[in-house]
Coordinates of C-alpha atoms in Angstrom, one line a residue:
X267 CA 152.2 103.6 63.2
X268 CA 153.3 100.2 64.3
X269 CA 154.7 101.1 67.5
X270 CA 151.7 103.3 68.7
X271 CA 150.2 102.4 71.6
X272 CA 147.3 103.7 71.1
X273 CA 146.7 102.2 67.3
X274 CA 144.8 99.6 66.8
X275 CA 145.3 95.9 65.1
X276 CA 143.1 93.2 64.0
X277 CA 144.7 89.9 65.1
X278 CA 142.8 86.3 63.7
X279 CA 140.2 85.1 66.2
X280 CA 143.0 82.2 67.5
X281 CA 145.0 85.2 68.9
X282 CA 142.2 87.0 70.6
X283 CA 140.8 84.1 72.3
X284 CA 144.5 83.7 74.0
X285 CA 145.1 87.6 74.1
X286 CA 146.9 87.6 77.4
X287 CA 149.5 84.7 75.8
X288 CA 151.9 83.4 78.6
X289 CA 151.5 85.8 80.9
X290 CA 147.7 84.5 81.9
X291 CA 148.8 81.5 82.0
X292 CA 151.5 81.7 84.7
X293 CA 149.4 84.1 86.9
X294 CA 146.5 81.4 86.9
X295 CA 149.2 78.5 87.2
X296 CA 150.5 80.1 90.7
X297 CA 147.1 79.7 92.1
X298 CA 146.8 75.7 90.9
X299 CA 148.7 74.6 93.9
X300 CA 147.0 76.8 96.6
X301 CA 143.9 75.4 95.0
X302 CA 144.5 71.7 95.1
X303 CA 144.9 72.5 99.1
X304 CA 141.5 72.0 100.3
X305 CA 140.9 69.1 98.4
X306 CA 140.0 67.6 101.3
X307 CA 138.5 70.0 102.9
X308 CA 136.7 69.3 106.2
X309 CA 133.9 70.8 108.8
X310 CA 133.0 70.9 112.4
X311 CA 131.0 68.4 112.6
X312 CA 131.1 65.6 114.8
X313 CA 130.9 62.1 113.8
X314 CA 127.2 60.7 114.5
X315 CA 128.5 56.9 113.7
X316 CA 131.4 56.2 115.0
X317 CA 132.9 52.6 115.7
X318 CA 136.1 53.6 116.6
X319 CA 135.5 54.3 120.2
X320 CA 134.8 51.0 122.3
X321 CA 130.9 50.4 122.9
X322 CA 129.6 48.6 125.6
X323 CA 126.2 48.7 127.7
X324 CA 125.6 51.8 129.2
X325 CA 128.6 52.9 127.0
X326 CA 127.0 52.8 123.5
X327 CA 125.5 56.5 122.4
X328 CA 126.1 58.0 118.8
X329 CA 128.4 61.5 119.2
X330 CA 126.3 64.0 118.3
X331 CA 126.2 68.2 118.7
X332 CA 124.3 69.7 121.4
X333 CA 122.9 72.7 121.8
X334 CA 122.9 74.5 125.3
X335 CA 120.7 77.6 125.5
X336 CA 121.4 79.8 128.4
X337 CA 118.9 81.8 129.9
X338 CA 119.6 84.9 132.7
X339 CA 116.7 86.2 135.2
X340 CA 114.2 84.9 132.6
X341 CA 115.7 86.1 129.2
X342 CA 117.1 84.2 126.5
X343 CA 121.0 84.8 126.3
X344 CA 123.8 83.4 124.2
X345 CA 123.6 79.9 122.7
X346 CA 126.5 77.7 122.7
X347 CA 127.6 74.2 121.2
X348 CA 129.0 71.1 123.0
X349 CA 129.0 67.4 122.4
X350 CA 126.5 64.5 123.7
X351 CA 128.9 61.8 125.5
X352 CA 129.5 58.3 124.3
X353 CA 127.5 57.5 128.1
X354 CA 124.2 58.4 129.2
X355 CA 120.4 58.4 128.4
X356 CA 119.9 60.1 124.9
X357 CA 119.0 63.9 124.7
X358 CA 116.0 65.2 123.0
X359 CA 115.9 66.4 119.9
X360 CA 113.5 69.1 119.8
X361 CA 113.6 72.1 121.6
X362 CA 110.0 72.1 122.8
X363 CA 110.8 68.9 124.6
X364 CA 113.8 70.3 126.5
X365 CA 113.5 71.4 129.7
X366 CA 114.9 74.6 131.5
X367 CA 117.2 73.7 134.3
X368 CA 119.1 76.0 136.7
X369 CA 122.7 75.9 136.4
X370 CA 125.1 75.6 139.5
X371 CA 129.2 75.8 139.1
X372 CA 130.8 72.9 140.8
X373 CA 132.6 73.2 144.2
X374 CA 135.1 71.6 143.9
X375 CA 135.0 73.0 140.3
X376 CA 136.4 69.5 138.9
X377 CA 133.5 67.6 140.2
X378 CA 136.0 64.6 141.9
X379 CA 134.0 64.7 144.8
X380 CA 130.9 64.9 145.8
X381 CA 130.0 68.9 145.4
X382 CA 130.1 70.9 148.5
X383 CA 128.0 73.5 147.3
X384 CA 124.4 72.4 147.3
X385 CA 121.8 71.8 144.0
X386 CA 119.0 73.4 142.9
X387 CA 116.7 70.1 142.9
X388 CA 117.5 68.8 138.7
X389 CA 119.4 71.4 138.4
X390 CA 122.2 71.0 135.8
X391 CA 126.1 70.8 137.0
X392 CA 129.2 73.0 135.8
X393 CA 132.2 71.6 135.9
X394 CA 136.1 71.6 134.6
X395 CA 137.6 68.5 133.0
X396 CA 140.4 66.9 134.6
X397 CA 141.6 64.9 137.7
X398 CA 139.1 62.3 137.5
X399 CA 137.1 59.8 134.5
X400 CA 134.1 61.8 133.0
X401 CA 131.9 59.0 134.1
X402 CA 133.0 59.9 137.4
X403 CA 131.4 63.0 137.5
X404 CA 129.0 62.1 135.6
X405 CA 127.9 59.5 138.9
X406 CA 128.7 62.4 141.8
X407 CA 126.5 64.7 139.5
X408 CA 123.9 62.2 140.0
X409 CA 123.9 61.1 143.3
X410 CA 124.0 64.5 144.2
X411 CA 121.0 65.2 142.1
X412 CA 121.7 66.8 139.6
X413 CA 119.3 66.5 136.5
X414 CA 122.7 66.8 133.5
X415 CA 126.2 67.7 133.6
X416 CA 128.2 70.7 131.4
X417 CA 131.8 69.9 131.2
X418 CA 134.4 72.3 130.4
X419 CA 137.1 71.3 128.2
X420 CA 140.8 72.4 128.5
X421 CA 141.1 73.5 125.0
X422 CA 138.6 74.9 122.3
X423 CA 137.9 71.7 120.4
X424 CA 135.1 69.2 121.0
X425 CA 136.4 66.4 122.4
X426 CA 134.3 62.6 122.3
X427 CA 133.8 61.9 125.8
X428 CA 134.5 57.5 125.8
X429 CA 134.5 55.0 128.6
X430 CA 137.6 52.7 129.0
X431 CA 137.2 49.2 127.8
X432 CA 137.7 47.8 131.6
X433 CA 134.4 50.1 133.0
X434 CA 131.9 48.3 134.5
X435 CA 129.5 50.3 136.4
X436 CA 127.4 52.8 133.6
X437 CA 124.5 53.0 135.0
X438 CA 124.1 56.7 134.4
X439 CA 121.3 58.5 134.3
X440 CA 121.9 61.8 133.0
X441 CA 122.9 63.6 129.8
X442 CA 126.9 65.0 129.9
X443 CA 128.0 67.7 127.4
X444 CA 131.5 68.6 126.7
X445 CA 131.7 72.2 126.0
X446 CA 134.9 74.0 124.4
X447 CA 137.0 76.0 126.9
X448 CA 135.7 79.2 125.6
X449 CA 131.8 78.5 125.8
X450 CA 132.4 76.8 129.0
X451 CA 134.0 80.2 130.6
X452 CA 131.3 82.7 129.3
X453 CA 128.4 80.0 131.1
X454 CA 130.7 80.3 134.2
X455 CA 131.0 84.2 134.0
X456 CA 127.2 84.3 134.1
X457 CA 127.3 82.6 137.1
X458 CA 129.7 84.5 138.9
X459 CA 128.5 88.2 137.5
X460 CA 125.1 87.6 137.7
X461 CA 123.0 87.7 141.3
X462 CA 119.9 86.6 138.7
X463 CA 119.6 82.7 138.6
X464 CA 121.1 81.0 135.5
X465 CA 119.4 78.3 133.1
X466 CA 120.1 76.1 130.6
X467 CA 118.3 73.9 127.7
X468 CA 120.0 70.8 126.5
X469 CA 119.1 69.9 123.3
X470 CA 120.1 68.0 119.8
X471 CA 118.3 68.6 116.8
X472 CA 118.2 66.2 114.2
X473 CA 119.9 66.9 110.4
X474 CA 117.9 66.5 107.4
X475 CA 118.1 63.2 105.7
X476 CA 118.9 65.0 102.5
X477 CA 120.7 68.3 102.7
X478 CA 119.8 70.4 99.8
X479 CA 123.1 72.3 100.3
X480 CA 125.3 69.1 99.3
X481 CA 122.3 68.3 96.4
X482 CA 123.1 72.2 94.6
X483 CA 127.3 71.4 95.8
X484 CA 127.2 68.8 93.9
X485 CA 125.5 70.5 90.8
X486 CA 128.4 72.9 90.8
X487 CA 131.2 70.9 90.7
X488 CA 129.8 68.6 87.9
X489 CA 128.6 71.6 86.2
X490 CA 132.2 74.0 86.4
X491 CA 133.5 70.3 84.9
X492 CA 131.3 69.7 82.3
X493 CA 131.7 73.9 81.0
X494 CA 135.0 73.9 81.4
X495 CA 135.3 70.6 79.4
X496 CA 132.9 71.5 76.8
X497 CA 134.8 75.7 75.8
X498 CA 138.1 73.0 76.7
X499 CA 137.0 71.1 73.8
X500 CA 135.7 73.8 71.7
X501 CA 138.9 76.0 72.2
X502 CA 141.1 73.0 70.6
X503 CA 138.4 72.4 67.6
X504 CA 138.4 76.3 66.8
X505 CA 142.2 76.2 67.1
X506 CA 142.8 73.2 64.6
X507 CA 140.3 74.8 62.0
X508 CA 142.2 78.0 62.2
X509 CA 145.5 76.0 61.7
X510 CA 143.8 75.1 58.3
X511 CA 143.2 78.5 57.8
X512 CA 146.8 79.1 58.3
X513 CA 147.7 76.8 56.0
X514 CA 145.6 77.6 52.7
X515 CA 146.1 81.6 53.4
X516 CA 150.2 80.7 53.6
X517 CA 153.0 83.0 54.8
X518 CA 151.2 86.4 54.6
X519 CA 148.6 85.0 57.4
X520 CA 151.5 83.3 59.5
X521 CA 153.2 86.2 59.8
X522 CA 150.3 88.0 61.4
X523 CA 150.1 85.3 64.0
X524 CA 153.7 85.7 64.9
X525 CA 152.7 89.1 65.7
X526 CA 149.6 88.4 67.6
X527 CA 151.2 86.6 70.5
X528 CA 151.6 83.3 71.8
X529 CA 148.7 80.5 72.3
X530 CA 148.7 80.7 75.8
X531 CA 148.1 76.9 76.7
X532 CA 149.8 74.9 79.1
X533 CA 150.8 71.1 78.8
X534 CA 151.5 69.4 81.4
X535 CA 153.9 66.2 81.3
X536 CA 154.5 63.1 83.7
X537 CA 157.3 65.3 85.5
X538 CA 155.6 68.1 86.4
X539 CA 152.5 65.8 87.1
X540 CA 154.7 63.9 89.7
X541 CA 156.1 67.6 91.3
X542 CA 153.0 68.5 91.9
X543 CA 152.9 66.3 94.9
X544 CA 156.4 67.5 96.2
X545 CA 155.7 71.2 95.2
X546 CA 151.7 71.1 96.8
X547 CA 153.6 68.9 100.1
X548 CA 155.9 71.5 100.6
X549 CA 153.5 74.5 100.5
X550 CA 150.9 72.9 102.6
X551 CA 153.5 72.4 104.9
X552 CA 154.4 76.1 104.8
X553 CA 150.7 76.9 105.1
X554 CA 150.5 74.9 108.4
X555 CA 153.3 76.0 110.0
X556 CA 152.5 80.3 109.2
X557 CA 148.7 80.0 109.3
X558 CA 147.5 83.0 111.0
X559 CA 145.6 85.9 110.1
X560 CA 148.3 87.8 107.8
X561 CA 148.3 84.5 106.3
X562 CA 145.2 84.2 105.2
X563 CA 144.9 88.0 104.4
X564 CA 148.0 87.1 101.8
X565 CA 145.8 83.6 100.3
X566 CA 142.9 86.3 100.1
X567 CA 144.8 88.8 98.0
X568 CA 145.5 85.7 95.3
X569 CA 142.4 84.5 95.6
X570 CA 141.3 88.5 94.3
X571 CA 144.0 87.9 91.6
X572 CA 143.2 84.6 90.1
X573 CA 139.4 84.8 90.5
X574 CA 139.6 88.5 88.8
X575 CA 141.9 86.7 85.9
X576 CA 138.9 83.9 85.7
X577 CA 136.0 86.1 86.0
X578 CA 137.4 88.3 83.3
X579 CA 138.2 85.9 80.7
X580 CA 135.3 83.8 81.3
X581 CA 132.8 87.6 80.7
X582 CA 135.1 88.3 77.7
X583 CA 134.6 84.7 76.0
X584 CA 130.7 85.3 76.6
X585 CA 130.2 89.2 75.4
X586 CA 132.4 88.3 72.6
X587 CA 129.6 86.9 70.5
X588 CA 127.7 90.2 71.0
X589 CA 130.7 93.1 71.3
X590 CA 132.3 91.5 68.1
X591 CA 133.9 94.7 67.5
X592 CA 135.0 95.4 70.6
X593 CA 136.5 92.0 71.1
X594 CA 138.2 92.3 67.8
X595 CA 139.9 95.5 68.4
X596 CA 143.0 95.6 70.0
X597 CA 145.3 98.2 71.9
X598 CA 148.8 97.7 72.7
X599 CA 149.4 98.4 76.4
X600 CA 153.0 98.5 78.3
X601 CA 153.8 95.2 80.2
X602 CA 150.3 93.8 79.3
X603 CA 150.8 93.6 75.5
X604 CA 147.8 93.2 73.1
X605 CA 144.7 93.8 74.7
X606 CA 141.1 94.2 73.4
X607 CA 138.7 97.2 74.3
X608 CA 136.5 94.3 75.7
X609 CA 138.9 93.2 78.1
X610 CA 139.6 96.7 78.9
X611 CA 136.2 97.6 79.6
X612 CA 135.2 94.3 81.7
X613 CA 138.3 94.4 83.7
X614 CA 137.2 97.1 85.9
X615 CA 134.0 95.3 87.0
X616 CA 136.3 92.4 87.9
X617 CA 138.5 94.2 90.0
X618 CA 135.9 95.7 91.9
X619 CA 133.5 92.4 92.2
X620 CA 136.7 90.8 94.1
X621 CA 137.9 93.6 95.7
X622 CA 134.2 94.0 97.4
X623 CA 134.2 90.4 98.3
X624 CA 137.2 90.6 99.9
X625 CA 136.2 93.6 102.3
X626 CA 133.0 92.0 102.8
X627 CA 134.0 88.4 102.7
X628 CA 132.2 87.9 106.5
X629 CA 129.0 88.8 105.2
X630 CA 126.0 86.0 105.5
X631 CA 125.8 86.4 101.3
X632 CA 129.5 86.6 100.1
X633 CA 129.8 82.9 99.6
X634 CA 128.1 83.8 96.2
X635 CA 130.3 86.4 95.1
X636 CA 133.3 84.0 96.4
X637 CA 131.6 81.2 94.0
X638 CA 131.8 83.1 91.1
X639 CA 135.0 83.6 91.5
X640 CA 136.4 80.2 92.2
X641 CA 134.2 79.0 89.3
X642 CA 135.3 81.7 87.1
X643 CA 138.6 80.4 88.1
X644 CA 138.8 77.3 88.0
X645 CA 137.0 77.2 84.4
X646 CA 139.9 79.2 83.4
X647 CA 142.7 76.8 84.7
X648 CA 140.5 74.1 83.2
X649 CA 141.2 75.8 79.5
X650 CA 144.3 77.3 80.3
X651 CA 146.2 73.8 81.6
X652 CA 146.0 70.5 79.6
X653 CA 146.7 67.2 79.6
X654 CA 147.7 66.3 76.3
X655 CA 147.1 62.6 77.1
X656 CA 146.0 60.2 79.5
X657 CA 149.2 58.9 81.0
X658 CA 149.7 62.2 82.2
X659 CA 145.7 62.3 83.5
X660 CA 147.2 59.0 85.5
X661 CA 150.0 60.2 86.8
X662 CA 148.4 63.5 87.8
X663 CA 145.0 62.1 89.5
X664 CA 147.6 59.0 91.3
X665 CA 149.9 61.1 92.9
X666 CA 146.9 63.5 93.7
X667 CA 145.4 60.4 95.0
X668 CA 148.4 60.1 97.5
X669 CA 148.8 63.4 98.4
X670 CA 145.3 63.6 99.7
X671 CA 145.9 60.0 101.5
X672 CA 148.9 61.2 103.0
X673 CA 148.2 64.5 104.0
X674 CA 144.3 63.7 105.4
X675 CA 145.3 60.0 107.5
X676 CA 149.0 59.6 107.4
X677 CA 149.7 63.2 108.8
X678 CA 148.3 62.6 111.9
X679 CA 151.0 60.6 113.3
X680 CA 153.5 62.6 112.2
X681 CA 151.8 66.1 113.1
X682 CA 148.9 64.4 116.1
X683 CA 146.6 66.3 113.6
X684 CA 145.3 66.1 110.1
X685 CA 147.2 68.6 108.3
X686 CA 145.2 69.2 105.2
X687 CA 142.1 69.4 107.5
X688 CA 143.9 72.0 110.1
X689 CA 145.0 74.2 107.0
X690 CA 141.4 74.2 105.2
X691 CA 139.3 75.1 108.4
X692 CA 142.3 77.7 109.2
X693 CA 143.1 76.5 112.5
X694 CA 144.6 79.6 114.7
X695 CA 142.9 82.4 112.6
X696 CA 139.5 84.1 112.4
X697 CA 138.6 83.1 109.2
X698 CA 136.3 80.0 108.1
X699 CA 139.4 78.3 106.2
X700 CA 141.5 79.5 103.2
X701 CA 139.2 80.8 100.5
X702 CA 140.2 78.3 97.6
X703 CA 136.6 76.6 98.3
X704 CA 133.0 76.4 97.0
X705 CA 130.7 76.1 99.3
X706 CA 126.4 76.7 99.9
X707 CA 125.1 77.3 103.5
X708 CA 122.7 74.7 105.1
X709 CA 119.8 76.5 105.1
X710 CA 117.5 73.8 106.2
X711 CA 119.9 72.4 108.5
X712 CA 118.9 73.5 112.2
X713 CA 122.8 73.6 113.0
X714 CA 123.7 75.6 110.0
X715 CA 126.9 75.9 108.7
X716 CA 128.3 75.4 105.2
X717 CA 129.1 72.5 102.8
X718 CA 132.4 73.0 101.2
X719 CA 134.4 71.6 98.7
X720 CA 137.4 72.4 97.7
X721 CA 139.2 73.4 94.5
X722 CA 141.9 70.5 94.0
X723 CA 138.2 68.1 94.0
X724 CA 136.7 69.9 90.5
X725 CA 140.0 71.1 88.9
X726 CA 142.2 68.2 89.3
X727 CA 139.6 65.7 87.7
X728 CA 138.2 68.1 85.3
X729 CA 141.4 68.6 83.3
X730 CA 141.1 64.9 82.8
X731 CA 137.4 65.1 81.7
X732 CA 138.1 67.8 79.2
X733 CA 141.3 65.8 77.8
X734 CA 138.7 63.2 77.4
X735 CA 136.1 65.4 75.7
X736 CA 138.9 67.0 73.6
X737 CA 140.0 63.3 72.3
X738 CA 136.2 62.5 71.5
X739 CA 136.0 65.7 69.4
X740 CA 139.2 64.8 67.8
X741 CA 138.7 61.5 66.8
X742 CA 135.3 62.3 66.1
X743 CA 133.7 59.7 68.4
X744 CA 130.1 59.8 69.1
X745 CA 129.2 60.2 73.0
X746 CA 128.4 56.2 73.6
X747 CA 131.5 54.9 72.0
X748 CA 133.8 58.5 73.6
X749 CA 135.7 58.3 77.3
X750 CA 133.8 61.5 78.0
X751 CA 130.7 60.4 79.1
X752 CA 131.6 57.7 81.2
X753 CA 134.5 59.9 82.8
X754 CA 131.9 62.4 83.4
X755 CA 129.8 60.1 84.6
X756 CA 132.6 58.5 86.8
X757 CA 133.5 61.9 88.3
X758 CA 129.8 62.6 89.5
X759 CA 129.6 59.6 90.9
X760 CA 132.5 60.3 92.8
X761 CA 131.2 63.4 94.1
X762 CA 127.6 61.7 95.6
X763 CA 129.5 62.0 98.7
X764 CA 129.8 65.0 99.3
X765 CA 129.9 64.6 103.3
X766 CA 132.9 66.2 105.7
X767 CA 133.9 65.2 109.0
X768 CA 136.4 66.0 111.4
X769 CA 139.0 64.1 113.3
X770 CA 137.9 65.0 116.9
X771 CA 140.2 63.0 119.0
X772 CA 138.9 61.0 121.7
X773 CA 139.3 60.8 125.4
X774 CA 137.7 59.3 128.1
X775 CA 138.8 61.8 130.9

């Protein structure tokens, strides 16, 4: 009977391409905001050019990380992180060429005076910002013969350590590290727990000219474009002929389309183009102002949703063209509607592929499973979500534009912080940022780390790359004389740059 659930129906291929109807659509629309969020996604790094801060003579070094190995009675112990100062000779680079030095806590601890406590001959100095210039203590450190300088900050960033424009006298001959308030404390418990002498290594590796994890970034969003854009295009070609269909077959065939559910496919129009910016505003807003762990637990959970809708969809388009059968078979199911016994049997996988990423999401290797999702996903939105033409595209990508202007630069007068930036490295949590992100680890970079991009950076663009590629199809243009290829080609041009940096602020005391 009709009204079985567990008969079976044979809908036209249009219908079981866009099985789910509606109802896939909006649950992978809810996640198109959250995913234009870390557009501009940003690292840890600090800048190694940077004009901003004045340089003068003696007063002229490039910011870079620093590494500080500590060593107790002999052993190797914890490393830690800090930044070079804009003052100062340069410090190696290699960690052969750095030199262990005994480390002494500053009495006074803020190093105003000269220390009453005294060095280790070239021993290194441990001291607590504030109440005097960082050149200042930079000189006592030296006169009182101290071989570099650790500086604790009062907060956990890294702070750029400048000198003021009116500063004369930089003659200074050692190296000064600012280290964040946390790394700064355990180096000063070691000093006060232990009765075994304590050592450091100061030292700054140099990055890779290329970074193979940008090069393979870089593959991935061109290539998530250029797939989504090509089934995009390939969707809307199958979908006219099967219109065609329609029409020589007449009303008995229409009628079995009524009953095989809606299309599925979203247009989007200049007014919900320009509410995207209001909409995305006011949720990165709410994002910044709740971030904490339950927070990101919650953009976790539809992460699992949306990458499980993507995944799923994405396996059943492929196994289709094997599992003909099973893709053509369909069971009616409560809520859900029309589903085939290939999406029934690939759904299971999917939930457990994000559930284990989820629970394992801290793991060195579940940035691939967290890939495969976002691509998976953002694939999906890509075929899902159209722009029927390319006002719309402008309109969408301008106010995109703006949002990411605003939100990156402006913000920080309003907020004395980037917002987008604070909200994608997940500022006041334990998490690496809000999982709406690709991103590969640097695995020949000595300081590690990951390169990241961010969903709004593929899916925003893409939906106007496959519009394009769906107009060349359409209007049968070959690939010279078609938008596609030179929006394509546009787009990974765009992305060469791959490169994130932070918005340290700087201060000179």
């Amino acid at each position: 009977p009709a009204g079985d659930p567990s008969s079976t129906s044979e809908p036209p291929p249009a219908a079981a391409r866009q099985e789910k109807g509606e109802m896939a659509a909006s649950a992978v629309l809810a996640l198109l905001l959250a995913s234009a969020l870390a557009g501009a996604a940003a690292g840890g790094d600090i800048v190694h050019q940077d004009d901003q801060a004045p340089k003068i003579p003696g007063c002229n070094n490039d910011f870079v990380l620093v590494k500080v190995q500590s060593w107790v009675g002999g052993n190797e112990g914890d490393e830690f992180v800090g930044v070079g100062a804009r003052f100062g000779p340069k410090i190696v680079s290699k960690e052969k060429q750095a030199t262990r030095e005994p480390l002494t806590l500053a009495d006074p601890i803020h190093a105003c005076a000269p220390p009453k406590n005294k060095l280790v001959s070239g021993g290194v100095l441990l001291v607590e910002r504030g109440k005097c210039k960082f050149t200042k203590k930079a000189k006592l450190a030296e006169a009182a013969g101290a071989s570099g300088i650790l500086i604790i900050n009062s907060g956990t960033e890294l702070y750029k350590m400048v000198c003021e424009k009116n500063e004369t006298e930089l003659d200074i001959h050692i190296p000064a590290v600012l280290l964040p308030k946390d790394a700064g404390q355990a180096l000063r418990s070691l000093l006060t727990a232990n009765t075994s002498s304590v050592g450091v290594q100061l030292y700054s590796p140099d990055r890779p000219v290329v970074d193979t994890a940008e090069v393979f970034l870089w593959l991935m969003a061109v290539g998530t474009v250029l797939c989504a854009s090509y089934w995009s295009a390939w969707s809307a070609r199958e979908a006219v002929t099967e219109q065609e269909k329609l029409l020589k077959d007449g009303h008995e065939v229409s009628l079995t389309v009524e009953g095989g559910g809606s299309s599925g496919i979203v247009d989007i129009n200049v007014i919900s183009a320009m509410m995207f910016v209001v909409v995305a505003s006011c949720f990165l807003i709410m994002l910044y102002k709740l971030m904490s762990a339950w927070f990101i637990d919650l953009l976790v959970v539809i992460f699992c949703i949306g990458g499980v809708e993507g995944l799923q969809t994405c396996l059943v388009a492929i196994l289709s063209r094997w599992f003909t059968s099973a893709a053509g078979s369909f069971v009616k199911v409560p809520f859900f509607g029309a589903i085939s016994y290939l999406t029934m049997a690939v759904s299971p996988f999917c939930v457990v592929f994000a559930v284990l990423w989820a629970i394992y999401r801290q793991f060195p290797y579940a940035w691939i499973a967290q890939d495969i999702l976002g691509i998976a996903l953002i694939v999906t939105v890509i075929q899902i979500v159209r722009v029927p033409n390319l006002k719309v595209g402008s309109v969408l990508l301008s106010c995109a534009f703006l949002y990411d202007i605003f939100w990156v630069f402006v913000s920080k007068s309003l907020f004395h912080e980037s917002v987008m930036i604070a909200v994608a490295r997940g500022d006041n949590t334990d998490e690496d940022g809000v999982p709406m992100l690709l991103k590969i680890p640097r695995m020949f970079d000595p300081w590690g780390g990951y390169s990241i991009i961010g969903f709004g950076d593929i899916l925003l663009p893409g939906l106007v790359v496959a519009f394009a590629m769906r107009y060349d199809w359409a209007g049968k243009k070959s690939l010279r004389c078609g938008y596609f290829l030179w929006s394509a080609s546009a787009y990974g041009t765009g992305k060469c740059d791959l490169r994130h940096i932070s918005a340290a602020p700087q201060q000179s005391s």
